[in-house]
PDB file of C-alpha atoms and ligand atoms in Angstrom:
ATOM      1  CA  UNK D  86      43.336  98.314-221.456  1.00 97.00           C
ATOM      2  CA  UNK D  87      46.790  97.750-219.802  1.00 98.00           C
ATOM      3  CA  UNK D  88      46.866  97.701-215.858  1.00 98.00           C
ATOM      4  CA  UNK D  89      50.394  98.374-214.253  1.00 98.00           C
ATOM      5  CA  UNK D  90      50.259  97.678-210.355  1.00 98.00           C
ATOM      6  CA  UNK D  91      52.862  99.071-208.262  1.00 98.00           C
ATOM      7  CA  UNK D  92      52.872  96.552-205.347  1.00 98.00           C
ATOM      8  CA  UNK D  93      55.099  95.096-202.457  1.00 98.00           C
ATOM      9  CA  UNK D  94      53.200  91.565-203.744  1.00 98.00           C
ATOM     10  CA  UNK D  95      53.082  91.103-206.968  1.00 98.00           C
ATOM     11  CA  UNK D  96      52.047  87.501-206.780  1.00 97.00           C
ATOM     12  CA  UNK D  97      48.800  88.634-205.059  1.00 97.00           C
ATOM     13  CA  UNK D  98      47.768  90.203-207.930  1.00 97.00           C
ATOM     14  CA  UNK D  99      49.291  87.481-210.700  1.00 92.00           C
ATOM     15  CA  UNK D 100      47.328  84.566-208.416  1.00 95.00           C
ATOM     16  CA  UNK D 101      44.257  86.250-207.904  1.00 96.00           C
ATOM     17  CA  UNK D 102      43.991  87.930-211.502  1.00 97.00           C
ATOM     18  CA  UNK D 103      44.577  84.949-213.997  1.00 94.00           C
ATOM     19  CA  UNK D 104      41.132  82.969-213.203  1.00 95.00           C
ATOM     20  CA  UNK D 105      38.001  83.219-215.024  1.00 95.00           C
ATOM     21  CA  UNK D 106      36.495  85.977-217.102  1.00 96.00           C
ATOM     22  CA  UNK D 107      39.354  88.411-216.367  1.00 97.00           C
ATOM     23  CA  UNK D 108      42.336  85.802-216.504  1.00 97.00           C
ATOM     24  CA  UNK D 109      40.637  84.848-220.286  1.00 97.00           C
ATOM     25  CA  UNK D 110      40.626  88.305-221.068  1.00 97.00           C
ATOM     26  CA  UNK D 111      44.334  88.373-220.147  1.00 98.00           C
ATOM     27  CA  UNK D 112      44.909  85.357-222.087  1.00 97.00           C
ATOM     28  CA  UNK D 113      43.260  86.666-224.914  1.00 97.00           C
ATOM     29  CA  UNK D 114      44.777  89.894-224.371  1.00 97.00           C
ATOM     30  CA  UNK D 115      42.347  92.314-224.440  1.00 97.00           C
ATOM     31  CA  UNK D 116      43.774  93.193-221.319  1.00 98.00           C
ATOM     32  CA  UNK D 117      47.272  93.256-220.098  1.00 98.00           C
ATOM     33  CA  UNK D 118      48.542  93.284-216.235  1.00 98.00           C
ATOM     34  CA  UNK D 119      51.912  94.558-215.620  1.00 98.00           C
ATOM     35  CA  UNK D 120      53.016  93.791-211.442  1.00 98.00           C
ATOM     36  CA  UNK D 121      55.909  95.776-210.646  1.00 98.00           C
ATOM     37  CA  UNK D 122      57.658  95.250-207.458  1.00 98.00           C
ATOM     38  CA  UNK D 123      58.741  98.418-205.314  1.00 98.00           C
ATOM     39  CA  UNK D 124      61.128  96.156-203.932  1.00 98.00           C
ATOM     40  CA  UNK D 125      63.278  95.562-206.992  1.00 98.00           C
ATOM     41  CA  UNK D 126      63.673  99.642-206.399  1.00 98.00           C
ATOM     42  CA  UNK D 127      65.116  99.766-202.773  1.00 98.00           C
ATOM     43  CA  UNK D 128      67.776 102.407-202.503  1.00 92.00           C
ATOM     44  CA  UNK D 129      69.707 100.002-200.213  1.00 94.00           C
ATOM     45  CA  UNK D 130      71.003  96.169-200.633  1.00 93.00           C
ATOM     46  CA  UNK D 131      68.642  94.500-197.869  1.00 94.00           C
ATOM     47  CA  UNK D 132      65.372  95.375-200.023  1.00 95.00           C
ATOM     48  CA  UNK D 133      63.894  97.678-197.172  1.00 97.00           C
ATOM     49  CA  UNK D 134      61.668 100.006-198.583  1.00 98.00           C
ATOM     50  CA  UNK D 135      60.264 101.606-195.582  1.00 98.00           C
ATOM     51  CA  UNK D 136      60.696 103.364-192.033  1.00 97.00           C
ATOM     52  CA  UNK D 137      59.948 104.764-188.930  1.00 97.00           C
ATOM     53  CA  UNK D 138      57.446 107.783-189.289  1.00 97.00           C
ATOM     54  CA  UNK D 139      58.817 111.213-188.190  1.00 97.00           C
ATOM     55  CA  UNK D 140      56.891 112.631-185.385  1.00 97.00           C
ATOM     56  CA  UNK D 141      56.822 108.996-183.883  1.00 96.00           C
ATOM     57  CA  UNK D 142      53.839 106.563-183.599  1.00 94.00           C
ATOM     58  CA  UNK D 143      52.857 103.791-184.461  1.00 93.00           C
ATOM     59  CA  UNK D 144      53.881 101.328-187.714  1.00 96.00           C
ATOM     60  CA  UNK D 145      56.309 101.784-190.572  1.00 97.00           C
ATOM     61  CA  UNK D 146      55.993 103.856-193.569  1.00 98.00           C
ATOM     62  CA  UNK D 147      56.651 102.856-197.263  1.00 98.00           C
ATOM     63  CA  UNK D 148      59.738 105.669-198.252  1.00 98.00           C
ATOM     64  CA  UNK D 149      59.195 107.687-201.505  1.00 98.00           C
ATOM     65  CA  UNK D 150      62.502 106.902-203.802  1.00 98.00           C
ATOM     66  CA  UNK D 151      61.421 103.504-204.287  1.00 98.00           C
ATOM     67  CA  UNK D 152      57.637 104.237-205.045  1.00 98.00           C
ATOM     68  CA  UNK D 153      59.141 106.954-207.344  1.00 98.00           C
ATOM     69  CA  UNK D 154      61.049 104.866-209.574  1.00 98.00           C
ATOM     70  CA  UNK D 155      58.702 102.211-209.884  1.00 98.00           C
ATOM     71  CA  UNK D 156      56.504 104.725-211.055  1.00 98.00           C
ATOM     72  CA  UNK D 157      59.169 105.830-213.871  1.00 98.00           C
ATOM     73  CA  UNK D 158      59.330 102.395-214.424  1.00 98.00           C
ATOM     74  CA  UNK D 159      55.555 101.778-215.558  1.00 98.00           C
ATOM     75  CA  UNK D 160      55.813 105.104-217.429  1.00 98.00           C
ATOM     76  CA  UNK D 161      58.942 103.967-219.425  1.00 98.00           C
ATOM     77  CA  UNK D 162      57.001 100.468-220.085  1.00 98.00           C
ATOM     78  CA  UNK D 163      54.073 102.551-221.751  1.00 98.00           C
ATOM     79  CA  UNK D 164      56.034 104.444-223.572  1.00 97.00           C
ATOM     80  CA  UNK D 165      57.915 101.540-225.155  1.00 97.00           C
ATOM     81  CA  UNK D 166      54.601  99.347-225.639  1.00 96.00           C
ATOM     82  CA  UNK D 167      53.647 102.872-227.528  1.00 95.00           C
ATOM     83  CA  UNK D 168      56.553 102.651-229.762  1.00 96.00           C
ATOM     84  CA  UNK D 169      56.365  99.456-230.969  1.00 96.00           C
ATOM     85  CA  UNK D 170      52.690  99.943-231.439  1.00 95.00           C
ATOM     86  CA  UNK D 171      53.827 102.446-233.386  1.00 96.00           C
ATOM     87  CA  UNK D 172      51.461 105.081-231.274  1.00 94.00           C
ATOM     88  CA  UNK D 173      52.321 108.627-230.684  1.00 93.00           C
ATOM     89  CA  UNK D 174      54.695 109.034-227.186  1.00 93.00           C
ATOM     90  CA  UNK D 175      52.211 110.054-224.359  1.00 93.00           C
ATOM     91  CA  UNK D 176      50.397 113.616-224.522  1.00 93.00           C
ATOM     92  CA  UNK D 177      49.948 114.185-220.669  1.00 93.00           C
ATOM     93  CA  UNK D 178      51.143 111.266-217.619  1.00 94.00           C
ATOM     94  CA  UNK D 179      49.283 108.924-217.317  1.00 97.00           C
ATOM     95  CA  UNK D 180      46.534 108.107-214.229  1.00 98.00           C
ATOM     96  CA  UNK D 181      47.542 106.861-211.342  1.00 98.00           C
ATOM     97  CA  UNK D 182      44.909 105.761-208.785  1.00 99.00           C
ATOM     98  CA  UNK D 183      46.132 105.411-205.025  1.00 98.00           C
ATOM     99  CA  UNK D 184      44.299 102.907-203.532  1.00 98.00           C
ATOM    100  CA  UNK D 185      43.449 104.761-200.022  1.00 98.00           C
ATOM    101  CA  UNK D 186      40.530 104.352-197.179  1.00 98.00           C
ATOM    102  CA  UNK D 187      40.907 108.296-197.380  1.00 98.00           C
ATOM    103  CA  UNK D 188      40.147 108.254-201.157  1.00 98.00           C
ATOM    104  CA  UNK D 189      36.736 108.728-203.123  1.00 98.00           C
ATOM    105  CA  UNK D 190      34.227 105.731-202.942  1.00 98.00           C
ATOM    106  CA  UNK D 191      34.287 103.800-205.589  1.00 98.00           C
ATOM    107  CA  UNK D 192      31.356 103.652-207.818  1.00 97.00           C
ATOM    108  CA  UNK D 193      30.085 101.537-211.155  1.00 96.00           C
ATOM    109  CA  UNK D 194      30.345 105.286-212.988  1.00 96.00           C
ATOM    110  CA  UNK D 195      34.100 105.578-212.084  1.00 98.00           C
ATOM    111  CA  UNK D 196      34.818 102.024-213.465  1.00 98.00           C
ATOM    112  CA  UNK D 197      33.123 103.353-216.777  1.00 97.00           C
ATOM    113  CA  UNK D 198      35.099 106.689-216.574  1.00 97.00           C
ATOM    114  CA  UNK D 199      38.512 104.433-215.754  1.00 98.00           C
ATOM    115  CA  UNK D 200      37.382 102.017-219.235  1.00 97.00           C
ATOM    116  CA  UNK D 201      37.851 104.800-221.631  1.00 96.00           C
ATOM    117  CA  UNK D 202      41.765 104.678-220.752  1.00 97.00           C
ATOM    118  CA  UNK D 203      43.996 103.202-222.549  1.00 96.00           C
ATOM    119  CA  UNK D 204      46.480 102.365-219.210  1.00 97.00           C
ATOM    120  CA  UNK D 205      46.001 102.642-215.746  1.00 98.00           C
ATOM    121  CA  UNK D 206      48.806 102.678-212.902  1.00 98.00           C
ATOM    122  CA  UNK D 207      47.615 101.533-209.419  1.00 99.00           C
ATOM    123  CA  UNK D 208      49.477 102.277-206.123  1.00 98.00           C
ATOM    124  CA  UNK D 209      49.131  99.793-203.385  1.00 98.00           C
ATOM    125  CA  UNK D 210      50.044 100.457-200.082  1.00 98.00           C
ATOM    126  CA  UNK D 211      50.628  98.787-196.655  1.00 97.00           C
ATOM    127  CA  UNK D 212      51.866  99.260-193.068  1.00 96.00           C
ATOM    128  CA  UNK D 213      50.984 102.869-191.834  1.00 96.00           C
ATOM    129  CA  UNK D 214      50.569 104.231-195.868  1.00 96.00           C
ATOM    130  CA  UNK D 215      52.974 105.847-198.172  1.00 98.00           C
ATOM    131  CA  UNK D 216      55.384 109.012-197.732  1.00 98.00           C
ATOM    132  CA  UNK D 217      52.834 111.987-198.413  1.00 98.00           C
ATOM    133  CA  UNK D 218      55.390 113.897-201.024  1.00 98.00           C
ATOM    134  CA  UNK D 219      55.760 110.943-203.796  1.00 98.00           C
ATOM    135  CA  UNK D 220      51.833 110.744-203.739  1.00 98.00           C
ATOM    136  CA  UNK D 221      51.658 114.242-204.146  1.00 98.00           C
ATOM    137  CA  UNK D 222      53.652 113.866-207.332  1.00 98.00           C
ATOM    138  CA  UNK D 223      52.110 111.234-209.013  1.00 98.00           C
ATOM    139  CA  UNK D 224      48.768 110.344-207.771  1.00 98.00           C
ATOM    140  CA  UNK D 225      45.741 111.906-210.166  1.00 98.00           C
ATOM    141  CA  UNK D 226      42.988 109.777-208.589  1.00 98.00           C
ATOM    142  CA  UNK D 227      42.753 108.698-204.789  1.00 98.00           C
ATOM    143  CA  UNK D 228      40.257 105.756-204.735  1.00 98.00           C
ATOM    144  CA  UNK D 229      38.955 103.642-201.487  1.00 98.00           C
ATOM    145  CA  UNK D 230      36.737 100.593-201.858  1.00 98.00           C
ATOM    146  CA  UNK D 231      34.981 101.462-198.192  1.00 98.00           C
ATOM    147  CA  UNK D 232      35.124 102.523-194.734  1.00 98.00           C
ATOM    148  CA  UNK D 233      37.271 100.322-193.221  1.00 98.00           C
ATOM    149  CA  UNK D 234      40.420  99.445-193.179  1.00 98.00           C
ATOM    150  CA  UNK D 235      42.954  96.899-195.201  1.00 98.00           C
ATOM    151  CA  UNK D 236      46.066  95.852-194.467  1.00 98.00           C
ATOM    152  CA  UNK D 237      47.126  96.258-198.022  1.00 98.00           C
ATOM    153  CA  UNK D 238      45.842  98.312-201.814  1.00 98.00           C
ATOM    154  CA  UNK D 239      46.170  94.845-203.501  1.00 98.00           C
ATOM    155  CA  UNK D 240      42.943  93.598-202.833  1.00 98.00           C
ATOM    156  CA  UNK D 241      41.241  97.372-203.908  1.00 98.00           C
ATOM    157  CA  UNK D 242      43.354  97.519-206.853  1.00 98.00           C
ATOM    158  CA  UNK D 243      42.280  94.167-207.888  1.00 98.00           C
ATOM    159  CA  UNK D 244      38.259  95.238-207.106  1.00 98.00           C
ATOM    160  CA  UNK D 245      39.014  98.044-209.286  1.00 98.00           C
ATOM    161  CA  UNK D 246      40.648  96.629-212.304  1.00 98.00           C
ATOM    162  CA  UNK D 247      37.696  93.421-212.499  1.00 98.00           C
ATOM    163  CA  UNK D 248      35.047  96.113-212.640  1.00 98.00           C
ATOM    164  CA  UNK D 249      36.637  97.844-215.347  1.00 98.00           C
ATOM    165  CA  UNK D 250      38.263  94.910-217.284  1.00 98.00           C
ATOM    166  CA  UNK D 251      34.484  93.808-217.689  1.00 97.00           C
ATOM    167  CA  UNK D 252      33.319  97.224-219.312  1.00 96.00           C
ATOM    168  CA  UNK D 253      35.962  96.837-221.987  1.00 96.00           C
ATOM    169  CA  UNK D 254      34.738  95.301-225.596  1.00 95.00           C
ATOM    170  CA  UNK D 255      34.582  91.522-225.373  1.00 95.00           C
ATOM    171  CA  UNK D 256      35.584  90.813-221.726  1.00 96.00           C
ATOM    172  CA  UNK D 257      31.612  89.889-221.077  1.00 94.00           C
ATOM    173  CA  UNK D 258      30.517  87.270-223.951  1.00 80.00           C
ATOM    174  CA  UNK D 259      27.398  88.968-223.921  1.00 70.00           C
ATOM    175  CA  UNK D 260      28.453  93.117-223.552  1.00 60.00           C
ATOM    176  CA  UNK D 261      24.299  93.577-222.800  1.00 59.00           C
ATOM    177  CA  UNK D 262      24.776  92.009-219.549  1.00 67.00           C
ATOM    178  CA  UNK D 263      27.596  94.618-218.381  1.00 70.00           C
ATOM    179  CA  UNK D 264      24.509  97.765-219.661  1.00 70.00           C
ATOM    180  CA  UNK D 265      22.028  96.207-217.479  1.00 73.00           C
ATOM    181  CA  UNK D 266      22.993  95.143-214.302  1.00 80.00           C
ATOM    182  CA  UNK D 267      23.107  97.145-210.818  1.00 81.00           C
ATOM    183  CA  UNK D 268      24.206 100.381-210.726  1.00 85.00           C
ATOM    184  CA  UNK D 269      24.016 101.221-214.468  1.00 79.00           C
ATOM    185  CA  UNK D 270      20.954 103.426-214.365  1.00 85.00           C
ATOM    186  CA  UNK D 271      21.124 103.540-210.477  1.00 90.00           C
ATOM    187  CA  UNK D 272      18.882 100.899-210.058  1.00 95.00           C
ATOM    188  CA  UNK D 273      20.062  97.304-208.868  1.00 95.00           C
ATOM    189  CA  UNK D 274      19.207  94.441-211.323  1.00 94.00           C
ATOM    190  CA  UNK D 275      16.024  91.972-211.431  1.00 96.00           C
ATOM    191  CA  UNK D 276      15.939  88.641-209.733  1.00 97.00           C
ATOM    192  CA  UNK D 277      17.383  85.870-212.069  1.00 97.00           C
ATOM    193  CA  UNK D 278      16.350  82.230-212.656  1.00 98.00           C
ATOM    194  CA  UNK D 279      17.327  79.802-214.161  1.00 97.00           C
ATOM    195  CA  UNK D 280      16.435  75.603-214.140  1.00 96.00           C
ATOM    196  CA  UNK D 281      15.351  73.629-212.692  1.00 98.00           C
ATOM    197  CA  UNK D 282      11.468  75.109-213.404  1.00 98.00           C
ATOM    198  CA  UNK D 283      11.175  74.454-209.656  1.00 98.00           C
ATOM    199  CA  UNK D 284      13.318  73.758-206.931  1.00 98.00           C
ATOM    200  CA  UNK D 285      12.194  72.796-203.794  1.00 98.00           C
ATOM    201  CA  UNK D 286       8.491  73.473-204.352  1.00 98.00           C
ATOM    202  CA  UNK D 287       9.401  77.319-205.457  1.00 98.00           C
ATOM    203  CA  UNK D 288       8.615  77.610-208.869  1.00 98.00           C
ATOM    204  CA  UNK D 289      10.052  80.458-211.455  1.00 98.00           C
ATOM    205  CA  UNK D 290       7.720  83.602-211.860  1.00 98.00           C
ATOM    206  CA  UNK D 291       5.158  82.214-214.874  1.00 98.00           C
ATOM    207  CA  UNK D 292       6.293  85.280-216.587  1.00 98.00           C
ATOM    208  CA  UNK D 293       9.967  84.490-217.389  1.00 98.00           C
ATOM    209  CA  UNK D 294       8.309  81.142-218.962  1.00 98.00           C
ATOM    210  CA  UNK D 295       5.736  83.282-220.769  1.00 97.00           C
ATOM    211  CA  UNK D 296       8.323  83.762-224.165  1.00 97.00           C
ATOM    212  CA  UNK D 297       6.503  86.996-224.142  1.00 98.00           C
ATOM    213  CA  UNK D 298       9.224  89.945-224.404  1.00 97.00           C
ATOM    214  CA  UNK D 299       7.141  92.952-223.598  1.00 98.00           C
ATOM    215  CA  UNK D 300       5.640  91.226-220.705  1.00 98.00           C
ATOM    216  CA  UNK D 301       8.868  89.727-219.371  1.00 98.00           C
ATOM    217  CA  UNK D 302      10.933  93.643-219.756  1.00 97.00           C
ATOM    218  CA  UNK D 303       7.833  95.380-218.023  1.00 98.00           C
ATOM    219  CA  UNK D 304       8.309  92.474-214.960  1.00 98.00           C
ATOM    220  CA  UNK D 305      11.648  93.171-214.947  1.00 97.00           C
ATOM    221  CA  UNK D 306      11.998  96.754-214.305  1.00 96.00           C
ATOM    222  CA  UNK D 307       9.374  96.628-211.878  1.00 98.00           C
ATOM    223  CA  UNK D 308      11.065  94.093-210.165  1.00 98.00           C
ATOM    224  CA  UNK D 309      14.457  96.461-210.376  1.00 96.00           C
ATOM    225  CA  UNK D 310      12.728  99.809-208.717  1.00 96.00           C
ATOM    226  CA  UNK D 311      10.914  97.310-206.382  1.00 98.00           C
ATOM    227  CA  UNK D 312      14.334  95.580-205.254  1.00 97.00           C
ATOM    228  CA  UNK D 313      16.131  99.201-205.007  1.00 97.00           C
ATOM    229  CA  UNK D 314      13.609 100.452-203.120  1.00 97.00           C
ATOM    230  CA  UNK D 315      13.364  97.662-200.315  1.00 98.00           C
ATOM    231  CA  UNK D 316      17.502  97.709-200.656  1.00 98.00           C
ATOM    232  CA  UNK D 317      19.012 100.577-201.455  1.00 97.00           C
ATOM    233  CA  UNK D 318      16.441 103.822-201.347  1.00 97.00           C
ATOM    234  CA  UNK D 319      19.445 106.051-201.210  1.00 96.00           C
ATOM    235  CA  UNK D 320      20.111 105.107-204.904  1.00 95.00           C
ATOM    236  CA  UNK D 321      16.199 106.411-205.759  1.00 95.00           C
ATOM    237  CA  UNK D 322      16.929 109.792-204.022  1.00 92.00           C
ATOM    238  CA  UNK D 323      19.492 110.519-206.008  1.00 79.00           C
ATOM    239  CA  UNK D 324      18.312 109.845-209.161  1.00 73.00           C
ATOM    240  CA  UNK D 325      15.302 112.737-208.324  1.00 75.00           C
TER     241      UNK D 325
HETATM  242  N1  SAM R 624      47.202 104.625-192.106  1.00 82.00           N
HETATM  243  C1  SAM R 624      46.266 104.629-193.185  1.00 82.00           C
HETATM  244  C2  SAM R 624      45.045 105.465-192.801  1.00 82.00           C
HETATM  245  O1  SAM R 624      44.689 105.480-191.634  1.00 82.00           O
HETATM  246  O2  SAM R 624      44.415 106.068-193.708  1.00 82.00           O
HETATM  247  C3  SAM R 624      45.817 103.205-193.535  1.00 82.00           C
HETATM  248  C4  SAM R 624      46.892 102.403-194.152  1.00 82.00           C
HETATM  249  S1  SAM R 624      46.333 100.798-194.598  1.00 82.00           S
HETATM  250  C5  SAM R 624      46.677  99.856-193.147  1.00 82.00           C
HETATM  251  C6  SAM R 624      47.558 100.242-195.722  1.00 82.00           C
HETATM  252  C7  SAM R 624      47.204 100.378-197.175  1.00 82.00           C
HETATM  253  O3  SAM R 624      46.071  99.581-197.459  1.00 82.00           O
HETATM  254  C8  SAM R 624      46.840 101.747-197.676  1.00 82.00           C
HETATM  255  O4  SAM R 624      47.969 102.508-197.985  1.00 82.00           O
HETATM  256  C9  SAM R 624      45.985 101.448-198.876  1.00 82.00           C
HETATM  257  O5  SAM R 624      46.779 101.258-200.047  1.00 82.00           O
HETATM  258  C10 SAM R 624      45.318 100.129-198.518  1.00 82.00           C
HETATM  259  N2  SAM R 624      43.914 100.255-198.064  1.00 82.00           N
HETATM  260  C11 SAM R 624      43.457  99.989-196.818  1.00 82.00           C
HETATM  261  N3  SAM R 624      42.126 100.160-196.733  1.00 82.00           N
HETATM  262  C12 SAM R 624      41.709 100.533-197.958  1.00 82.00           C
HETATM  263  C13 SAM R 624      40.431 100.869-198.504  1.00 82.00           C
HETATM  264  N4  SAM R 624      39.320 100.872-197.767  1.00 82.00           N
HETATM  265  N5  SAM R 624      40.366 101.205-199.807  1.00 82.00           N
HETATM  266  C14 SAM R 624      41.484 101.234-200.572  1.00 82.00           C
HETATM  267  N6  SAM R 624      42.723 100.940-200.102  1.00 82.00           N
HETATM  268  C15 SAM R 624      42.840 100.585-198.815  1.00 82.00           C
END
């Protein structure tokens, strides 16, 4: 899986990427993160890469020439990492996600749809947004993290590309983890434990001590439907 990020701050992304499971999965390279700075594509010498909106109002907005080329940029670094992978050139563009409050929800099922690509372009914003024509041209997928509002799409992109980096083969020592926790079946996960047998006078459910498998999976998929339906009913109604 190879993430490009087209960002104002790359070093956002490089500081908050390379630690723990993901930044060992980019060490070991079974995934790759690519920052590319819209900056380095100003179309003037001071760097600016934004303006005033038309129609007036508040804020600046991020101008579409430099977004563009930064975008022609990650393409043309696919298509070489394709060639000397000796792959075939690209069959259709690639997908580019827009990190947006006005986009879809994100949910666990789009972080499995998003795993089965081989590369993924993000577009961050900030200040008021982006110029509406370049995102017409290039964004496939318009993805928010939640109702509210950021000041930038680095801290979404980065939600987005830790819940998919941990779908892909090997991120997750154990890949059974990744198949049964929240949101897989629409069902949040058990209660876990681990030692000390008991802390603070609370002791671990006998069960989990019980070595008995059938007894311990039956206690914990009650526990799951229990836990979903004290904390998230909605996710029972929609599996009916
Ligand atoms: N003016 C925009 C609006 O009202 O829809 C909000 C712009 S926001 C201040 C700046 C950037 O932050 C956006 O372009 C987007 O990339 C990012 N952003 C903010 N909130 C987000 C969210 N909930 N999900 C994903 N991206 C978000």
């Amino acid at each position: 899986m190879n993430f490009y990020v087209l960002t104002l701050f790359p070093q956002m992304l490089e500081d908050g990427m390379r630690v723990s499971v993901i930044g060992r999965a980019l060490e070991k390279g079974l995934i790759t993160l690519t920052a590319i700075n819209i900056r380095d594509f100003a179309r003037n010498k001071h760097g600016k890469v934004d303006d005033y909106p038309y129609g007036g109002g508040a804020g600046m907005v991020m101008q579409p020439g430099p977004v563009y080329d930064a975008y022609l940029h990650a393409v043309k670094l696919i298509e070489e990492r394709r060639k000397e992978q000796n792959l075939k050139p690209l069959s259709k563009k690639p997908r580019v996600i827009y990190l947006t409050p006005q986009g879809s929800v994100f949910k666990q099922k789009m972080a499995q749809d998003f795993s089965y690509e081989e590369d993924l372009i993000f577009l961050c914003g900030h200040y008021e947004g982006i110029d509406e024509r370049v995102l017409e041209m290039i964004v496939t997928d318009n993805i928010s993290i939640g109702d509210y509002v950021l000041t930038g799409g680095e801290m979404p992109a980065m939600v987005l590309m830790d819940a998919i980096s941990r779908l892909v083969p090997g991120v997750l020592n154990n890949d059974i983890s990744a198949e049964t926790e929240s949101f897989t079946e629409d069902l949040l996960e058990y209660p876990q434990y681990t030692r000390p047998v008991v802390f603070m006078d609370k002791e671990v459910p006998e069960v989990l001590l019980s070595g008995h498998h059938g007894k311990v999976d039956r206690w914990r998929q009650e526990q799951s439907l229990k836990r979903t339906m004290e904390r998230r009913p909605d996710l029972l109604e929609k599996k009916k």
